[in-house]
PDB file of C-alpha atoms in Angstrom:
ATOM      1  CA  UNK A   1      23.767  18.747  14.994  1.00 63.00           C
ATOM      2  CA  UNK A   2      21.174  19.999  17.489  1.00 90.00           C
ATOM      3  CA  UNK A   3      18.010  18.086  18.000  1.00 92.00           C
ATOM      4  CA  UNK A   4      15.981  20.909  16.388  1.00 88.00           C
ATOM      5  CA  UNK A   5      18.190  20.905  13.298  1.00 92.00           C
ATOM      6  CA  UNK A   6      18.006  16.945  13.161  1.00 94.00           C
ATOM      7  CA  UNK A   7      14.209  17.245  13.277  1.00 94.00           C
ATOM      8  CA  UNK A   8      14.156  19.928  10.506  1.00 92.00           C
ATOM      9  CA  UNK A   9      16.323  17.731   8.365  1.00 93.00           C
ATOM     10  CA  UNK A  10      14.204  14.627   8.968  1.00 93.00           C
ATOM     11  CA  UNK A  11      11.073  16.383   8.016  1.00 93.00           C
ATOM     12  CA  UNK A  12      12.632  17.933   4.929  1.00 92.00           C
ATOM     13  CA  UNK A  13      13.878  14.450   3.706  1.00 93.00           C
ATOM     14  CA  UNK A  14      10.997  12.244   4.833  1.00 93.00           C
ATOM     15  CA  UNK A  15       7.971  14.537   5.422  1.00 91.00           C
ATOM     16  CA  UNK A  16       5.437  12.769   3.428  1.00 95.00           C
ATOM     17  CA  UNK A  17       2.676  10.448   4.959  1.00 97.00           C
ATOM     18  CA  UNK A  18       2.079   7.069   3.554  1.00 98.00           C
ATOM     19  CA  UNK A  19      -1.521   8.168   2.706  1.00 98.00           C
ATOM     20  CA  UNK A  20      -0.421  11.036   0.720  1.00 98.00           C
ATOM     21  CA  UNK A  21       2.002   8.866  -1.208  1.00 97.00           C
ATOM     22  CA  UNK A  22      -0.811   6.472  -2.007  1.00 98.00           C
ATOM     23  CA  UNK A  23      -2.967   9.454  -3.380  1.00 97.00           C
ATOM     24  CA  UNK A  24      -5.286   9.498  -0.429  1.00 98.00           C
ATOM     25  CA  UNK A  25      -6.522  13.065   0.329  1.00 97.00           C
ATOM     26  CA  UNK A  26      -7.206  12.305   3.950  1.00 97.00           C
ATOM     27  CA  UNK A  27     -10.209  13.919   5.478  1.00 98.00           C
ATOM     28  CA  UNK A  28     -12.619  12.879   8.281  1.00 98.00           C
ATOM     29  CA  UNK A  29     -15.138  11.415   5.718  1.00 98.00           C
ATOM     30  CA  UNK A  30     -15.933   7.829   5.001  1.00 98.00           C
ATOM     31  CA  UNK A  31     -14.138   7.178   1.635  1.00 98.00           C
ATOM     32  CA  UNK A  32     -10.646   8.389   2.547  1.00 98.00           C
ATOM     33  CA  UNK A  33     -10.849   6.821   6.035  1.00 98.00           C
ATOM     34  CA  UNK A  34     -11.782   3.517   4.254  1.00 98.00           C
ATOM     35  CA  UNK A  35      -8.793   3.958   1.809  1.00 98.00           C
ATOM     36  CA  UNK A  36      -6.501   4.452   4.787  1.00 98.00           C
ATOM     37  CA  UNK A  37      -7.684   1.199   6.278  1.00 98.00           C
ATOM     38  CA  UNK A  38      -6.931  -0.665   2.978  1.00 98.00           C
ATOM     39  CA  UNK A  39      -3.466   0.905   2.914  1.00 98.00           C
ATOM     40  CA  UNK A  40      -2.890   0.015   6.558  1.00 98.00           C
ATOM     41  CA  UNK A  41      -3.736  -3.650   5.739  1.00 97.00           C
ATOM     42  CA  UNK A  42      -1.320  -3.581   2.753  1.00 97.00           C
ATOM     43  CA  UNK A  43       1.575  -1.878   4.655  1.00 96.00           C
ATOM     44  CA  UNK A  44       1.418  -4.286   7.643  1.00 95.00           C
ATOM     45  CA  UNK A  45       2.435  -7.362   5.665  1.00 92.00           C
ATOM     46  CA  UNK A  46       6.172  -8.381   5.341  1.00 88.00           C
ATOM     47  CA  UNK A  47       6.480  -6.553   2.020  1.00 91.00           C
ATOM     48  CA  UNK A  48       8.287  -3.391   1.021  1.00 93.00           C
ATOM     49  CA  UNK A  49       6.410  -0.105   1.751  1.00 94.00           C
ATOM     50  CA  UNK A  50       6.762   1.105  -1.860  1.00 95.00           C
ATOM     51  CA  UNK A  51       5.099  -2.062  -3.108  1.00 96.00           C
ATOM     52  CA  UNK A  52       2.186  -1.708  -0.558  1.00 97.00           C
ATOM     53  CA  UNK A  53       1.654   1.942  -1.637  1.00 97.00           C
ATOM     54  CA  UNK A  54       1.834   1.066  -5.351  1.00 97.00           C
ATOM     55  CA  UNK A  55      -0.740  -1.807  -4.727  1.00 97.00           C
ATOM     56  CA  UNK A  56      -3.049   0.610  -2.888  1.00 98.00           C
ATOM     57  CA  UNK A  57      -2.869   3.038  -5.725  1.00 98.00           C
ATOM     58  CA  UNK A  58      -3.655   0.194  -8.212  1.00 98.00           C
ATOM     59  CA  UNK A  59      -6.745  -0.863  -6.146  1.00 98.00           C
ATOM     60  CA  UNK A  60      -7.979   2.758  -6.119  1.00 98.00           C
ATOM     61  CA  UNK A  61      -7.363   3.121  -9.877  1.00 98.00           C
ATOM     62  CA  UNK A  62      -9.595   0.177 -10.392  1.00 97.00           C
ATOM     63  CA  UNK A  63     -12.331   2.260  -8.493  1.00 97.00           C
ATOM     64  CA  UNK A  64     -12.076   0.020  -5.462  1.00 98.00           C
ATOM     65  CA  UNK A  65     -12.181   3.126  -3.266  1.00 98.00           C
ATOM     66  CA  UNK A  66     -15.165   2.433  -1.039  1.00 98.00           C
ATOM     67  CA  UNK A  67     -16.305  -0.669   1.030  1.00 98.00           C
ATOM     68  CA  UNK A  68     -19.269  -1.119  -1.164  1.00 98.00           C
ATOM     69  CA  UNK A  69     -17.141  -1.371  -4.379  1.00 98.00           C
ATOM     70  CA  UNK A  70     -14.583  -3.551  -2.630  1.00 98.00           C
ATOM     71  CA  UNK A  71     -17.253  -5.961  -1.403  1.00 98.00           C
ATOM     72  CA  UNK A  72     -18.983  -5.997  -4.774  1.00 98.00           C
ATOM     73  CA  UNK A  73     -15.768  -6.728  -6.731  1.00 98.00           C
ATOM     74  CA  UNK A  74     -14.911 -10.347  -7.467  1.00 98.00           C
ATOM     75  CA  UNK A  75     -12.108 -11.937  -5.669  1.00 97.00           C
ATOM     76  CA  UNK A  76     -10.229 -12.185  -9.039  1.00 97.00           C
ATOM     77  CA  UNK A  77     -10.630  -8.517  -9.651  1.00 97.00           C
ATOM     78  CA  UNK A  78      -9.067  -7.708  -6.302  1.00 97.00           C
ATOM     79  CA  UNK A  79      -6.178 -10.228  -6.900  1.00 97.00           C
ATOM     80  CA  UNK A  80      -5.564  -8.723 -10.386  1.00 96.00           C
ATOM     81  CA  UNK A  81      -5.421  -5.138  -8.986  1.00 97.00           C
ATOM     82  CA  UNK A  82      -2.965  -6.174  -6.199  1.00 97.00           C
ATOM     83  CA  UNK A  83      -0.814  -7.922  -8.722  1.00 96.00           C
ATOM     84  CA  UNK A  84      -0.685  -4.886 -10.903  1.00 96.00           C
ATOM     85  CA  UNK A  85       0.859  -2.991  -7.960  1.00 95.00           C
ATOM     86  CA  UNK A  86       3.419  -5.881  -7.415  1.00 95.00           C
ATOM     87  CA  UNK A  87       1.739  -7.358  -4.289  1.00 94.00           C
ATOM     88  CA  UNK A  88       2.051 -10.833  -5.499  1.00 85.00           C
ATOM     89  CA  UNK A  89       3.391 -12.697  -2.484  1.00 81.00           C
ATOM     90  CA  UNK A  90       0.191 -12.122  -0.331  1.00 85.00           C
ATOM     91  CA  UNK A  91      -2.194 -11.156  -3.107  1.00 90.00           C
ATOM     92  CA  UNK A  92      -4.670 -14.107  -2.781  1.00 95.00           C
ATOM     93  CA  UNK A  93      -4.946 -13.931   1.053  1.00 95.00           C
ATOM     94  CA  UNK A  94      -5.100 -10.170   1.003  1.00 96.00           C
ATOM     95  CA  UNK A  95      -7.866 -10.222  -1.727  1.00 97.00           C
ATOM     96  CA  UNK A  96      -9.950 -12.298   0.640  1.00 97.00           C
ATOM     97  CA  UNK A  97      -9.220 -10.109   3.623  1.00 97.00           C
ATOM     98  CA  UNK A  98     -10.214  -7.029   1.627  1.00 98.00           C
ATOM     99  CA  UNK A  99     -13.516  -8.401   0.605  1.00 98.00           C
ATOM    100  CA  UNK A 100     -14.314  -9.698   4.130  1.00 98.00           C
ATOM    101  CA  UNK A 101     -13.246  -6.431   5.737  1.00 98.00           C
ATOM    102  CA  UNK A 102     -15.340  -4.340   3.450  1.00 98.00           C
ATOM    103  CA  UNK A 103     -18.377  -6.496   4.251  1.00 98.00           C
ATOM    104  CA  UNK A 104     -17.626  -6.232   8.052  1.00 98.00           C
ATOM    105  CA  UNK A 105     -17.389  -2.405   7.823  1.00 98.00           C
ATOM    106  CA  UNK A 106     -20.640  -2.160   5.917  1.00 98.00           C
ATOM    107  CA  UNK A 107     -22.443  -4.498   8.294  1.00 98.00           C
ATOM    108  CA  UNK A 108     -21.007  -3.023  11.588  1.00 98.00           C
ATOM    109  CA  UNK A 109     -20.581   0.710  10.874  1.00 98.00           C
ATOM    110  CA  UNK A 110     -22.613   1.317   7.650  1.00 98.00           C
ATOM    111  CA  UNK A 111     -19.271   1.726   5.787  1.00 98.00           C
ATOM    112  CA  UNK A 112     -18.260   4.693   7.995  1.00 98.00           C
ATOM    113  CA  UNK A 113     -15.217   4.381  10.259  1.00 98.00           C
ATOM    114  CA  UNK A 114     -16.276   7.639  12.019  1.00 98.00           C
ATOM    115  CA  UNK A 115     -18.752   5.436  13.882  1.00 98.00           C
ATOM    116  CA  UNK A 116     -15.809   3.432  15.371  1.00 98.00           C
ATOM    117  CA  UNK A 117     -14.299   6.740  16.338  1.00 98.00           C
ATOM    118  CA  UNK A 118     -17.533   7.714  18.169  1.00 98.00           C
ATOM    119  CA  UNK A 119     -17.687   4.309  19.802  1.00 97.00           C
ATOM    120  CA  UNK A 120     -14.092   4.727  21.166  1.00 97.00           C
ATOM    121  CA  UNK A 121     -14.792   8.221  22.413  1.00 96.00           C
ATOM    122  CA  UNK A 122     -11.051   9.137  22.708  1.00 94.00           C
ATOM    123  CA  UNK A 123     -10.035   5.697  24.255  1.00 97.00           C
ATOM    124  CA  UNK A 124      -7.157   4.490  22.076  1.00 96.00           C
ATOM    125  CA  UNK A 125      -7.388   0.891  23.533  1.00 97.00           C
ATOM    126  CA  UNK A 126     -11.004   0.771  22.318  1.00 97.00           C
ATOM    127  CA  UNK A 127      -9.985   2.262  18.962  1.00 97.00           C
ATOM    128  CA  UNK A 128      -7.119  -0.267  18.460  1.00 97.00           C
ATOM    129  CA  UNK A 129      -9.461  -3.220  19.451  1.00 98.00           C
ATOM    130  CA  UNK A 130     -12.118  -1.969  16.872  1.00 98.00           C
ATOM    131  CA  UNK A 131      -9.566  -1.684  14.155  1.00 98.00           C
ATOM    132  CA  UNK A 132      -8.151  -5.195  14.803  1.00 98.00           C
ATOM    133  CA  UNK A 133     -11.637  -6.680  14.192  1.00 98.00           C
ATOM    134  CA  UNK A 134     -10.968  -6.155  10.590  1.00 98.00           C
ATOM    135  CA  UNK A 135      -9.204  -9.055   8.656  1.00 97.00           C
ATOM    136  CA  UNK A 136      -5.546  -8.294   8.061  1.00 95.00           C
ATOM    137  CA  UNK A 137      -5.471  -5.418  10.701  1.00 97.00           C
ATOM    138  CA  UNK A 138      -3.301  -6.697  13.554  1.00 97.00           C
ATOM    139  CA  UNK A 139      -1.069  -4.656  15.981  1.00 97.00           C
ATOM    140  CA  UNK A 140       1.012  -3.270  13.171  1.00 96.00           C
ATOM    141  CA  UNK A 141      -1.948  -2.392  10.961  1.00 97.00           C
ATOM    142  CA  UNK A 142      -3.769  -0.535  13.772  1.00 98.00           C
ATOM    143  CA  UNK A 143      -0.473   1.351  14.649  1.00 98.00           C
ATOM    144  CA  UNK A 144      -0.175   2.312  10.914  1.00 98.00           C
ATOM    145  CA  UNK A 145      -3.820   3.536  10.716  1.00 98.00           C
ATOM    146  CA  UNK A 146      -3.509   5.573  14.006  1.00 98.00           C
ATOM    147  CA  UNK A 147      -0.155   7.161  13.010  1.00 97.00           C
ATOM    148  CA  UNK A 148      -1.716   8.384   9.746  1.00 98.00           C
ATOM    149  CA  UNK A 149      -5.254   9.341  10.847  1.00 98.00           C
ATOM    150  CA  UNK A 150      -4.056  11.597  13.708  1.00 97.00           C
ATOM    151  CA  UNK A 151      -4.194  14.658  11.334  1.00 94.00           C
ATOM    152  CA  UNK A 152      -7.976  14.310  11.196  1.00 98.00           C
ATOM    153  CA  UNK A 153      -8.535  12.462  14.523  1.00 98.00           C
ATOM    154  CA  UNK A 154      -6.528  14.864  16.691  1.00 95.00           C
ATOM    155  CA  UNK A 155      -7.640  13.063  19.947  1.00 96.00           C
ATOM    156  CA  UNK A 156      -5.109  10.316  18.958  1.00 95.00           C
ATOM    157  CA  UNK A 157      -2.150  12.695  18.671  1.00 94.00           C
ATOM    158  CA  UNK A 158       0.702  12.539  19.129  1.00 93.00           C
ATOM    159  CA  UNK A 159       0.591   8.878  18.135  1.00 96.00           C
ATOM    160  CA  UNK A 160       4.127   7.617  17.844  1.00 96.00           C
ATOM    161  CA  UNK A 161       4.461   3.900  18.026  1.00 95.00           C
ATOM    162  CA  UNK A 162       7.451   1.693  18.675  1.00 94.00           C
ATOM    163  CA  UNK A 163       8.445   1.763  14.945  1.00 94.00           C
ATOM    164  CA  UNK A 164       8.420   5.620  15.009  1.00 96.00           C
ATOM    165  CA  UNK A 165      10.337   5.797  18.293  1.00 95.00           C
ATOM    166  CA  UNK A 166      12.916   3.402  16.852  1.00 94.00           C
ATOM    167  CA  UNK A 167      13.489   5.987  14.035  1.00 94.00           C
ATOM    168  CA  UNK A 168      13.892   8.709  16.627  1.00 95.00           C
ATOM    169  CA  UNK A 169      16.528   6.799  18.573  1.00 94.00           C
ATOM    170  CA  UNK A 170      18.325   5.961  15.355  1.00 93.00           C
ATOM    171  CA  UNK A 171      18.754   9.783  14.795  1.00 94.00           C
ATOM    172  CA  UNK A 172      19.610  10.461  18.384  1.00 93.00           C
ATOM    173  CA  UNK A 173      16.312  12.240  19.058  1.00 95.00           C
ATOM    174  CA  UNK A 174      14.344  11.767  22.173  1.00 93.00           C
ATOM    175  CA  UNK A 175      12.393   8.536  22.654  1.00 91.00           C
ATOM    176  CA  UNK A 176       9.246  10.401  24.010  1.00 90.00           C
ATOM    177  CA  UNK A 177       6.302  11.313  22.016  1.00 91.00           C
ATOM    178  CA  UNK A 178       5.554  14.597  23.663  1.00 89.00           C
ATOM    179  CA  UNK A 179       9.246  15.848  23.315  1.00 92.00           C
ATOM    180  CA  UNK A 180       9.260  14.874  19.700  1.00 94.00           C
ATOM    181  CA  UNK A 181       6.004  16.674  18.978  1.00 90.00           C
ATOM    182  CA  UNK A 182       7.474  19.761  20.690  1.00 91.00           C
ATOM    183  CA  UNK A 183      10.675  19.501  18.643  1.00 90.00           C
ATOM    184  CA  UNK A 184       8.552  19.376  15.453  1.00 90.00           C
ATOM    185  CA  UNK A 185       7.208  22.758  16.367  1.00 82.00           C
ATOM    186  CA  UNK A 186       3.509  22.256  15.745  1.00 80.00           C
ATOM    187  CA  UNK A 187       3.896  20.389  12.467  1.00 88.00           C
ATOM    188  CA  UNK A 188       1.385  17.703  11.403  1.00 95.00           C
ATOM    189  CA  UNK A 189       1.830  14.799  13.839  1.00 95.00           C
ATOM    190  CA  UNK A 190       1.103  12.369  11.071  1.00 97.00           C
ATOM    191  CA  UNK A 191       3.957  13.754   8.915  1.00 97.00           C
ATOM    192  CA  UNK A 192       6.241  13.494  11.995  1.00 96.00           C
ATOM    193  CA  UNK A 193       5.228   9.888  12.567  1.00 97.00           C
ATOM    194  CA  UNK A 194       5.732   8.896   8.964  1.00 97.00           C
ATOM    195  CA  UNK A 195       9.117  10.660   8.817  1.00 96.00           C
ATOM    196  CA  UNK A 196      10.306   8.790  11.873  1.00 96.00           C
ATOM    197  CA  UNK A 197       9.124   5.465  10.492  1.00 96.00           C
ATOM    198  CA  UNK A 198      10.825   6.187   7.190  1.00 95.00           C
ATOM    199  CA  UNK A 199      14.004   7.018   8.996  1.00 93.00           C
ATOM    200  CA  UNK A 200      13.842   3.699  10.843  1.00 92.00           C
ATOM    201  CA  UNK A 201      13.545   1.877   7.392  1.00 88.00           C
ATOM    202  CA  UNK A 202      16.158   4.112   5.710  1.00 81.00           C
ATOM    203  CA  UNK A 203      19.060   2.030   4.406  1.00 67.00           C
ATOM    204  CA  UNK A 204      21.165   5.147   3.723  1.00 56.00           C
TER     205      UNK A 204
END
């Protein structure tokens, strides 16, 4: 199979971002950007992606969609919502991290991650460092956030981290972000990144 056909088959099978799966309508506005930060925290733990996504949906269904609501919720309310999504192994620690992270976002950026984007001014290292200030967001969490946000923060694209490139190599595709973006023929780079990550995790 040619590389282009492999890419088309990949995007057909796995072409859904994790944000979309979690019900986040990603735009460059404070609420969906915050929801993506929450999802990135959940996905970065050693837990199945589907459980992390279900737990994000559970938090959002309990109206914990903004940093103010997350900060104002009790610790037990956050634990209960995470448990509803199946996120039981790390629920207590993560409930604390979400509360602390929401307060940090409110205090540092007025609840608006676009201020971090402005601070970084296109410098990915500054952006990564800013994201890692949030409890629960380490190297894996910042990579997840940047893979998904590149749809609305195009200066980060194409953002294909080690996990995405692992998926490319598994499929016999080039291990270079630029070449992969060209093979994807102008399609959403966040969809490409998510598809490659899903391929790297695919047991089939």
